[in-house]
mmCIF file of C-alpha atoms and ligand atoms in Angstrom:
data_model
loop_
_atom_site.group_PDB
_atom_site.id
_atom_site.type_symbol
_atom_site.label_atom_id
_atom_site.label_comp_id
_atom_site.label_asym_id
_atom_site.label_seq_id
_atom_site.Cartn_x
_atom_site.Cartn_y
_atom_site.Cartn_z
ATOM 1 C CA MET F 287 56.745 111.316 122.563
ATOM 2 C CA SER F 288 59.946 111.492 121.036
ATOM 3 C CA THR F 289 61.921 108.114 120.500
ATOM 4 C CA ALA F 290 65.358 107.113 120.958
ATOM 5 C CA PRO F 291 67.548 107.187 117.338
ATOM 6 C CA SER F 292 67.916 103.691 116.290
ATOM 7 C CA PRO F 293 71.576 102.560 116.870
ATOM 8 C CA ARG F 294 74.001 103.722 114.366
ATOM 9 C CA PRO F 295 75.997 100.991 112.268
ATOM 10 C CA ILE F 296 79.364 100.242 113.208
ATOM 11 C CA SER F 297 82.222 100.693 110.311
ATOM 12 C CA ILE F 298 85.410 99.502 110.524
ATOM 13 C CA VAL F 299 87.771 102.144 108.666
ATOM 14 C CA PRO F 300 91.268 101.015 108.583
ATOM 15 C CA SER F 301 94.161 103.258 108.239
ATOM 16 C CA VAL F 302 96.936 102.111 105.661
ATOM 17 C CA LEU F 303 99.757 103.810 107.753
ATOM 18 C CA PRO F 304 101.063 100.496 108.894
ATOM 19 C CA ALA F 305 100.618 99.050 105.492
ATOM 20 C CA ASP F 306 103.243 97.893 103.316
ATOM 21 C CA PHE F 307 103.774 101.161 100.883
ATOM 22 C CA SER F 308 105.367 98.686 98.370
ATOM 23 C CA ARG F 309 102.274 96.963 98.067
ATOM 24 C CA LEU F 310 99.502 99.177 98.681
ATOM 25 C CA GLY F 311 97.299 97.879 95.911
ATOM 26 C CA GLU F 312 97.428 94.395 97.215
ATOM 27 C CA GLU F 313 97.088 95.799 100.645
ATOM 28 C CA CYS F 314 94.229 97.330 99.718
ATOM 29 C CA ARG F 315 92.386 94.178 98.638
ATOM 30 C CA ALA F 316 93.596 92.449 101.721
ATOM 31 C CA LEU F 317 91.608 94.815 103.653
ATOM 32 C CA GLU F 318 88.448 94.684 101.576
ATOM 33 C CA ASP F 319 88.756 90.865 101.535
ATOM 34 C CA ALA F 320 88.922 91.189 105.444
ATOM 35 C CA GLY F 321 85.739 93.010 105.419
ATOM 36 C CA VAL F 322 86.344 96.584 106.367
ATOM 37 C CA ASP F 323 83.552 99.133 105.240
ATOM 38 C CA ARG F 324 85.889 101.746 103.997
ATOM 39 C CA ILE F 325 89.657 102.818 103.762
ATOM 40 C CA GLN F 326 91.260 105.988 105.408
ATOM 41 C CA TRP F 327 94.133 107.562 103.942
ATOM 42 C CA ASP F 328 96.012 109.247 106.157
ATOM 43 C CA VAL F 329 97.205 112.469 104.422
ATOM 44 C CA MET F 330 99.970 114.363 106.006
ATOM 45 C CA ASP F 331 102.195 117.053 104.460
ATOM 46 C CA GLY F 332 104.924 117.514 106.947
ATOM 47 C CA CYS F 333 103.261 121.268 108.161
ATOM 48 C CA PHE F 334 100.225 120.180 109.771
ATOM 49 C CA VAL F 335 101.823 117.024 111.320
ATOM 50 C CA PRO F 336 105.246 116.429 111.493
ATOM 51 C CA ASN F 337 105.053 113.225 108.998
ATOM 52 C CA LEU F 338 104.786 112.951 105.283
ATOM 53 C CA THR F 339 102.535 110.469 103.427
ATOM 54 C CA PHE F 340 99.980 110.232 100.340
ATOM 55 C CA GLY F 341 99.906 112.566 97.347
ATOM 56 C CA PRO F 342 96.644 112.002 95.324
ATOM 57 C CA ASP F 343 98.450 109.816 92.490
ATOM 58 C CA VAL F 344 99.474 107.166 95.270
ATOM 59 C CA ILE F 345 95.427 107.165 96.187
ATOM 60 C CA ALA F 346 94.214 106.947 92.676
ATOM 61 C CA SER F 347 97.008 104.247 91.680
ATOM 62 C CA CYS F 348 94.687 101.926 94.624
ATOM 63 C CA ARG F 349 91.314 103.137 93.269
ATOM 64 C CA SER F 350 90.583 100.493 90.849
ATOM 65 C CA HIS F 351 92.151 97.889 92.780
ATOM 66 C CA VAL F 352 88.951 97.905 95.303
ATOM 67 C CA SER F 353 85.432 99.103 95.559
ATOM 68 C CA VAL F 354 85.193 99.934 99.111
ATOM 69 C CA PRO F 355 84.907 103.813 99.397
ATOM 70 C CA PHE F 356 88.071 105.767 100.343
ATOM 71 C CA GLU F 357 88.161 108.666 103.082
ATOM 72 C CA ALA F 358 91.488 110.994 103.065
ATOM 73 C CA GLN F 359 92.184 112.735 106.308
ATOM 74 C CA LEU F 360 93.760 115.661 105.321
ATOM 75 C CA MET F 361 96.447 116.517 107.946
ATOM 76 C CA VAL F 362 97.597 119.538 106.096
ATOM 77 C CA ALA F 363 98.745 123.297 106.387
ATOM 78 C CA ASP F 364 95.919 124.767 103.540
ATOM 79 C CA PRO F 365 93.339 121.684 102.790
ATOM 80 C CA ASP F 366 91.830 124.142 99.876
ATOM 81 C CA LEU F 367 94.712 123.646 97.942
ATOM 82 C CA LEU F 368 94.309 120.112 97.738
ATOM 83 C CA LEU F 369 90.397 119.073 97.770
ATOM 84 C CA GLU F 370 90.224 118.951 94.050
ATOM 85 C CA GLY F 371 93.122 116.534 93.891
ATOM 86 C CA TYR F 372 92.021 114.140 96.484
ATOM 87 C CA VAL F 373 88.309 114.115 95.153
ATOM 88 C CA ASP F 374 89.554 113.528 91.497
ATOM 89 C CA ALA F 375 91.777 110.328 92.915
ATOM 90 C CA GLY F 376 88.753 108.591 93.846
ATOM 91 C CA CYS F 377 88.307 109.798 97.648
ATOM 92 C CA ASP F 378 84.331 109.426 98.304
ATOM 93 C CA VAL F 379 85.181 111.250 101.956
ATOM 94 C CA VAL F 380 87.404 114.132 102.404
ATOM 95 C CA ILE F 381 88.007 115.203 106.048
ATOM 96 C CA ALA F 382 89.279 118.749 106.886
ATOM 97 C CA HIS F 383 90.615 119.764 110.255
ATOM 98 C CA ALA F 384 88.793 122.515 111.740
ATOM 99 C CA GLU F 385 92.186 123.690 112.906
ATOM 100 C CA SER F 386 93.848 123.636 109.213
ATOM 101 C CA THR F 387 91.607 126.620 107.938
ATOM 102 C CA ILE F 388 90.313 129.949 108.964
ATOM 103 C CA HIS F 389 87.321 129.609 106.540
ATOM 104 C CA LEU F 390 86.105 126.007 107.523
ATOM 105 C CA HIS F 391 82.320 126.479 106.300
ATOM 106 C CA ARG F 392 83.726 127.394 103.298
ATOM 107 C CA THR F 393 86.074 124.380 102.796
ATOM 108 C CA LEU F 394 83.625 121.894 104.042
ATOM 109 C CA THR F 395 80.963 123.565 101.403
ATOM 110 C CA LYS F 396 83.521 123.122 98.607
ATOM 111 C CA ILE F 397 84.103 119.501 99.488
ATOM 112 C CA THR F 398 80.439 118.725 98.933
ATOM 113 C CA ASP F 399 80.345 121.014 95.504
ATOM 114 C CA LEU F 400 83.316 118.978 94.219
ATOM 115 C CA GLY F 401 81.088 115.915 94.449
ATOM 116 C CA ALA F 402 82.424 114.065 97.765
ATOM 117 C CA ARG F 403 81.031 113.930 101.253
ATOM 118 C CA ALA F 404 82.459 116.080 103.629
ATOM 119 C CA GLY F 405 83.968 115.271 107.073
ATOM 120 C CA VAL F 406 85.461 117.743 109.696
ATOM 121 C CA ALA F 407 88.312 116.290 112.381
ATOM 122 C CA LEU F 408 88.776 117.586 115.645
ATOM 123 C CA ASN F 409 92.147 117.184 117.418
ATOM 124 C CA PRO F 410 92.615 116.558 121.249
ATOM 125 C CA ALA F 411 92.771 119.867 122.210
ATOM 126 C CA THR F 412 89.961 121.532 120.039
ATOM 127 C CA PRO F 413 86.558 121.577 121.782
ATOM 128 C CA VAL F 414 83.364 120.688 119.819
ATOM 129 C CA SER F 415 82.344 124.258 119.757
ATOM 130 C CA ALA F 416 84.742 124.690 117.005
ATOM 131 C CA VAL F 417 82.478 123.175 114.690
ATOM 132 C CA GLU F 418 78.908 123.245 116.035
ATOM 133 C CA HIS F 419 77.917 125.929 113.245
ATOM 134 C CA VAL F 420 79.141 123.527 110.467
ATOM 135 C CA LEU F 421 77.724 120.199 111.682
ATOM 136 C CA ASP F 422 74.685 120.594 108.939
ATOM 137 C CA LEU F 423 77.395 120.517 106.150
ATOM 138 C CA VAL F 424 79.344 117.244 106.882
ATOM 139 C CA ASP F 425 78.626 113.545 106.602
ATOM 140 C CA MET F 426 80.775 112.627 109.662
ATOM 141 C CA VAL F 427 82.847 114.184 112.718
ATOM 142 C CA LEU F 428 85.919 112.627 113.795
ATOM 143 C CA VAL F 429 87.225 112.966 116.964
ATOM 144 C CA MET F 430 91.024 112.398 116.898
ATOM 145 C CA THR F 431 91.855 110.109 119.944
ATOM 146 C CA VAL F 432 95.560 110.769 119.832
ATOM 147 C CA ASN F 433 97.491 113.893 118.641
ATOM 148 C CA PRO F 434 97.543 113.409 114.719
ATOM 149 C CA GLY F 435 100.912 112.370 112.695
ATOM 150 C CA PHE F 436 101.932 108.828 113.732
ATOM 151 C CA GLY F 437 100.198 105.217 113.920
ATOM 152 C CA GLY F 438 100.725 103.064 116.853
ATOM 153 C CA GLN F 439 100.331 105.788 119.839
ATOM 154 C CA ALA F 440 98.447 105.557 122.848
ATOM 155 C CA TYR F 441 94.689 106.011 122.816
ATOM 156 C CA ILE F 442 93.307 109.107 125.001
ATOM 157 C CA PRO F 443 90.602 107.814 126.870
ATOM 158 C CA THR F 444 89.749 111.641 127.847
ATOM 159 C CA MET F 445 88.183 112.205 124.360
ATOM 160 C CA GLU F 446 85.470 109.863 125.227
ATOM 161 C CA PRO F 447 83.373 112.502 126.962
ATOM 162 C CA LYS F 448 83.869 114.682 123.768
ATOM 163 C CA VAL F 449 82.668 111.672 121.308
ATOM 164 C CA ALA F 450 79.587 111.656 123.745
ATOM 165 C CA GLU F 451 79.325 115.386 123.364
ATOM 166 C CA VAL F 452 79.388 115.557 119.408
ATOM 167 C CA ARG F 453 77.001 112.520 119.471
ATOM 168 C CA ALA F 454 74.342 114.345 121.815
ATOM 169 C CA LEU F 455 74.542 117.536 119.633
ATOM 170 C CA LEU F 456 73.804 115.835 116.640
ATOM 171 C CA ASP F 457 71.031 113.633 118.026
ATOM 172 C CA GLN F 458 69.843 116.801 119.581
ATOM 173 C CA ARG F 459 69.739 118.494 116.252
ATOM 174 C CA GLY F 460 68.379 115.432 114.097
ATOM 175 C CA LEU F 461 71.375 115.187 112.092
ATOM 176 C CA ASP F 462 72.236 111.893 110.391
ATOM 177 C CA VAL F 463 75.929 112.380 111.320
ATOM 178 C CA ASP F 464 78.406 109.578 111.719
ATOM 179 C CA VAL F 465 81.049 109.957 114.563
ATOM 180 C CA GLU F 466 84.417 108.440 113.731
ATOM 181 C CA VAL F 467 87.517 108.118 116.415
ATOM 182 C CA ASP F 468 91.107 107.411 115.198
ATOM 183 C CA GLY F 469 94.209 106.925 116.947
ATOM 184 C CA GLY F 470 95.037 103.727 119.354
ATOM 185 C CA VAL F 471 91.775 102.136 118.524
ATOM 186 C CA GLY F 472 91.922 98.469 119.188
ATOM 187 C CA PRO F 473 90.385 95.595 121.096
ATOM 188 C CA ASP F 474 90.911 97.108 124.587
ATOM 189 C CA THR F 475 89.911 100.483 123.777
ATOM 190 C CA VAL F 476 87.012 100.352 121.300
ATOM 191 C CA ALA F 477 84.604 99.626 123.936
ATOM 192 C CA GLY F 478 84.997 102.911 125.470
ATOM 193 C CA ALA F 479 84.410 104.823 122.525
ATOM 194 C CA ALA F 480 81.430 102.920 120.829
ATOM 195 C CA ALA F 481 79.649 103.275 124.271
ATOM 196 C CA ALA F 482 80.462 107.012 124.277
ATOM 197 C CA GLY F 483 79.020 107.212 120.405
ATOM 198 C CA ALA F 484 81.555 106.731 117.779
ATOM 199 C CA ASN F 485 80.426 104.422 114.955
ATOM 200 C CA LEU F 486 83.025 104.935 112.592
ATOM 201 C CA ILE F 487 86.267 103.105 113.772
ATOM 202 C CA VAL F 488 89.429 103.913 112.165
ATOM 203 C CA ALA F 489 92.220 101.430 113.281
ATOM 204 C CA GLY F 490 95.561 100.909 111.772
ATOM 205 C CA SER F 491 98.162 99.239 113.908
ATOM 206 C CA ALA F 492 95.628 97.084 116.010
ATOM 207 C CA LEU F 493 94.505 95.267 112.731
ATOM 208 C CA TYR F 494 97.900 94.775 111.591
ATOM 209 C CA ARG F 495 99.446 93.287 114.578
ATOM 210 C CA ASP F 496 96.426 90.679 115.452
ATOM 211 C CA PRO F 497 97.870 87.265 114.945
ATOM 212 C CA GLU F 498 94.903 85.684 113.651
ATOM 213 C CA GLY F 499 95.030 88.136 110.803
ATOM 214 C CA LEU F 500 92.850 90.938 109.219
ATOM 215 C CA ALA F 501 89.909 89.321 108.977
ATOM 216 C CA HIS F 502 89.835 88.219 112.631
ATOM 217 C CA ALA F 503 90.983 91.566 113.500
ATOM 218 C CA VAL F 504 87.923 93.382 111.707
ATOM 219 C CA ALA F 505 85.498 90.972 113.201
ATOM 220 C CA ASP F 506 86.456 90.967 116.573
ATOM 221 C CA ILE F 507 87.088 95.216 116.967
ATOM 222 C CA ARG F 508 83.472 95.080 115.132
ATOM 223 C CA SER F 509 81.828 92.893 117.611
ATOM 224 C CA ARG F 510 83.541 94.759 120.423
ATOM 225 C CA ALA F 511 81.999 97.919 119.217
ATOM 226 C CA GLU F 512 78.692 96.632 118.563
ATOM 227 C CA ALA F 513 78.297 95.028 122.135
ATOM 228 C CA ALA F 514 79.341 98.407 123.558
ATOM 229 C CA ARG F 515 77.083 100.434 121.390
ATOM 230 C CA ASP F 516 74.282 97.902 122.497
ATOM 231 C CA GLY F 517 75.155 98.071 126.183
ATOM 232 C CA ALA F 518 75.288 101.804 126.039
ATOM 233 C CA THR F 519 72.068 102.516 124.342
ATOM 234 C CA THR F 520 69.909 99.621 126.260
HETATM 235 O O1 5SP J 178 95.845 109.145 112.180
HETATM 236 C C1 5SP J 178 96.564 108.969 112.811
HETATM 237 C C2 5SP J 178 97.682 109.623 112.953
HETATM 238 O O2 5SP J 178 97.405 110.956 112.498
HETATM 239 C C3 5SP J 178 96.531 107.318 113.258
HETATM 240 O O3 5SP J 178 95.717 107.773 114.419
HETATM 241 C C4 5SP J 178 96.295 106.480 112.486
HETATM 242 O O4 5SP J 178 94.938 106.701 111.592
HETATM 243 C C5 5SP J 178 95.973 105.152 113.057
HETATM 244 O O5 5SP J 178 96.548 105.098 113.930
HETATM 245 P P1 5SP J 178 96.750 103.379 115.022
HETATM 246 O O6 5SP J 178 95.273 103.055 114.874
HETATM 247 O O7 5SP J 178 97.715 102.833 114.431
HETATM 248 O O8 5SP J 178 96.772 103.960 116.563
#
């Protein structure tokens, strides 16, 4: 008799987009002190998305300030040109967008060959079928809950069935792979995403706008996600 997989631990993964860019090292330390599980760097090249953010050197300059893992979400037009730089900068996880390369299988394989863990991201309009043949290559699948490019956007709740579809496909194949959501996630939206099967929770604006501070925001979002996960699996 097959048994349901045990619930996956909830991880809180802050985006540093809302942080003070003049003090990124200190901001990373504050996030680590607040109890986050890893830090997400939203890498944007002004081509794949209409915004420009962090090069590898910026991330490398923050690496020694904290011990939590770094993940780089490559919102870039040609990720293959940049993979080595972000791995060398100290990113433990490198996420490539399914839409950003015609040879996604090769790109994800290269990330692991370089010594990092691979992730694949899906924009809101991209179906799960776009990644069904690479799920064995990744440590995580990121289901974007906004159109990428900017923080502070409204959560897209119609992505929740897609989260559930990814989770079900991974469980059906017995793959030990996390599901991440990113965009507009906060106290009022995290429950739907976690109940649908997301266990990596990216939050940026919601963490920084909590009047009780980062530690409270991290704990609050984590507890809401765990309650929703457990309510969905009982
Ligand atoms: O990745 C993106 C946009 O590309 C954002 O979703 C940020 O990573 C987090 O945004 P908020 O939590 O502030 O909505």
